[in-house]
C-alpha angles and dihedrals in degrees: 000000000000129000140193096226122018112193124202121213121030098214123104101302094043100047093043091046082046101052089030077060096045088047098049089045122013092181082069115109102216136188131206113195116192131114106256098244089054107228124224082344105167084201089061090050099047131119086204101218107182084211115161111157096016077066093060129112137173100273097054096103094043109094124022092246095060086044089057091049095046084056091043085056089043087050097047092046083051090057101029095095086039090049104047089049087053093052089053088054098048092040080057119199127350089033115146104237109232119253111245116186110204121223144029122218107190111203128186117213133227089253105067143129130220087274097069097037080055092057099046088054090044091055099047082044092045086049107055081039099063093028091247107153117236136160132231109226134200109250095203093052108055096127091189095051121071106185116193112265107281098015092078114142116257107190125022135155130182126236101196090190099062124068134132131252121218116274101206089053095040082049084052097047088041093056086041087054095043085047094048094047092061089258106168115231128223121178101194134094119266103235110187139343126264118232146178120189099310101342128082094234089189139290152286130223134218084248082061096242114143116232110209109206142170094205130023120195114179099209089153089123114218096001081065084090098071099054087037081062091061092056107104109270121302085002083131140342126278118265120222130201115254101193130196155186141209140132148215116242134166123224126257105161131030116008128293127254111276091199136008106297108196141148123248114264116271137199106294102001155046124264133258118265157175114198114186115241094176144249093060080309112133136175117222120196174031140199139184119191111151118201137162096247124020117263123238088249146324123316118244098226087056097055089044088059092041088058098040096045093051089043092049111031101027110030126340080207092066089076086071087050104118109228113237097172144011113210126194131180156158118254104199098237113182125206097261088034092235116121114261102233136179133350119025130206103273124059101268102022122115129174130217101168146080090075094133116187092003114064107091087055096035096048105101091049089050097042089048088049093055094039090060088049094051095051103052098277117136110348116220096268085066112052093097081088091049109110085219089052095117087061088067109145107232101047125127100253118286109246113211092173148024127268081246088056091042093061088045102063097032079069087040087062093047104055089041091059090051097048084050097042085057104269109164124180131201110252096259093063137060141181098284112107089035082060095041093052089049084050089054091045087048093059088047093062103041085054091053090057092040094195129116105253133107117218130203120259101263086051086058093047087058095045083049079060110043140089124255094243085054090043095056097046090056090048094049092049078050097051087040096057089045092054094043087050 
């Protein structure tokens, strides 16, 4: 078999590259690859929250690469009810229409730090800015929450135009769509990458089938790591695993959520929240623990805060809630954290991945962006015009502080998770040698990689983590890509 575009990954930026192709042109042959469970998907685990400005900090305007994701967000919240009208046409009759709950109340607990504090004014700011509506609510009046003594809210606004759909059911019409556009389905691994002098000619499986293709896009999330590592050396960074937690319960005591109810974002990590799935059915997440290769499953620490930070800062009655299912799954986190878009650096390659904690939300804007690029939209000479353009695979990673800031909100992060995690002082101590230790452990890191990059907090967290040998192999790809940019 040979196809025209092979697309690796079946979760929600594979399949919806795969059925925006086979819109734009029918007469294209395309390939889907991706084992039919699914396997560690983010896209399966997700609460998928179509949050755009409830995702803003205060450090979204600061660097011209946070400013481009923040319009790629703004871009994808402008398709998403277009799109999903589109995906129930293509999926034609019988298709399951896809659950959106309307509506996302951002709320900001008690226990909170100066970052959070920081996002809740960005996104009002972001919002007048940018003419979004949103409310002001009153904290202390929020009938359907019932936050544990001492953890109330103390701030919240609504953003009626933001909300989630349901993943399970997206990932179902998207499959309907891809089936009803002709899509061919292979549910097998991609194992390596085909390729002849400087193009990706196609793939092979891990059946050993060779997959001839025109065009190759590795949109298999956090699995992409392992065929980026057969590029030639500083092709493109190295892609790390984001892992998170999260879980389905039904309500037995208090009243479900009528919209999404989440914190802001914080330094290092998402923000808690409950996302309604109907019928007293809720979704509780969510987790962020970055690491240089996925884990074989959740921490235990990690879920423990998950379920004491939703009980306590969210609804006591949560704790009644009965669990129906546990989700897990890989976020593909790039060095730098922005999303890895468009031409790679062979003939033939594309990427549609790295997109971390985005990709659900940001999906039909992606998946419009490689489509183009597939069907004879902006050639690679001429992305210096495309909007993404700074998401370009092979680029050197993009740097949005200094290694000094870097240090200092590494610590940030640090003394945020321990305040919300219940740390109390006596009055005659504060969190600075907690700080000051993190700082130390910071530097550390950053000498043990010995490049000149600055990661963001939650990269140093991994390289905290990791091994030397690790360590070593992930310094040399950095070094690589400098001295290739």
């Amino acid at each position: 078999m040979t196809a025209d575009v092979v697309i690796v990954g079946n979760g929600v930026l594979g399949l919806s590259v795969a059925v925006e192709t086979a819109l734009r042109d029918p007469a294209l042959r395309i390939a889907v690859v991706g084992p039919q469970a699914r396997p560690g998907s983010a896209s399966v685990a997700a609460g998928a929250m179509l949050n755009c400005f409830a995702e803003v900090t205060r450090r979204t305007g600061e660097h011209p690469a946070s400013r481009a994701k923040f319009a790629l967000a703004r871009e994808a919240a402008r398709l998403w009810p277009g799109w999903l009208d589109r995906l129930a046409e293509a999926a034609g009759v019988g298709a399951v229409p896809v659950r959106h709950a309307r509506g996302t109340l951002v709320v900001l607990g008690a226990r909170t730090t100066a970052d959070g504090a920081g996002s809740m004014r960005a996104i009002r700011a972001a919002a007048e800015e940018h003419g979004e509506p949103f409310e002001d609510v009153d904290p202390y009046d929020i009938g359907f929450l019932e936050a544990e003594a001492g953890e109330q809210p103390v701030d919240a606004l609504y953003l009626a135009d933001e909300g989630a759909v349901d993943a399970r059911q997206l990932l179902a019409a998207l499959d309907a769509a891809a089936a009803g556009r002709g899509v061919i389905r292979i549910a097998d691994e991609a194992a390596s990458l085909v390729t002849a002098e400087d193009a990706v000619t196609g793939v092979r499986l891990s059946s050993g089938t060779a997959l001839p293709a025109g065009a190759v896009v590795l949109a298999a999330g956090g699995a992409t790591g392992r065929l980026i590592g057969q590029l030639p050396p500083g092709s493109v960074q190295p892609m790390l695993s984001g892992a998170g937690v999260a879980l389905e319960t039904e309500r037995v005591r208090g009243e479900a959520v009528p919209y999404v109810v989440r914190t802001p974002t914080l330094v290092g990590g998402c923000g808690l929240h409950a996302v309604p799935l109907g019928d007293g059915t809720e979704y509780v997440g969510a987790t962020n623990h970055v690491s240089f290769d996925a884990p074989a499953g959740p921490r235990l620490g990690i879920v423990q805060a998950l379920l004491s930070g939703c009980v306590a800062q969210l609804d006591r009655n949560i704790a009644f809630s009965a669990v129906r299912r546990w989700h897990h799954g890989m976020r593909p986190v790039t060095w730098d954290t922005f999303p890895l878009l468009g031409h790679g650096p062979l003939r033939g390659l594309y990427f549609a991945t790295g997109t971390y904690r985005d990709g659900f939300h940001g999906s039909p804007a992606i998946a419009r962006h490689l489509a183009g690029l597939l069907t004879g939209g902006a050639a690679p000479e001429d992305e210096k015009n495309d909007p993404y353009a700074v998401f370009a695979p092979g680029r050197k990673p993009v740097e949005t502080m200094t290694a000094d800031d870097a240090v200092e909100r590494f610590a940030e992060m640090a003394v945020h998770v321990a305040v919300e995690r219940g740390m109390r002082l006596p009055h005659f101590l504060d969190a600075e040698p907690i700080a000051a230790a993190c700082r130390q452990l910071a530097r550390t890191c950053m000498e043990q990689l010995g490049v000149p990059v600055a990661p963001a907090p939650e990269i140093l967290h991994a390289v905290s983590e990791a091994g030397a040998e690790r360590i070593r192999q992930v310094a040399d790809s950095l070094c690589a890509l400098h001295r290739r940019n």
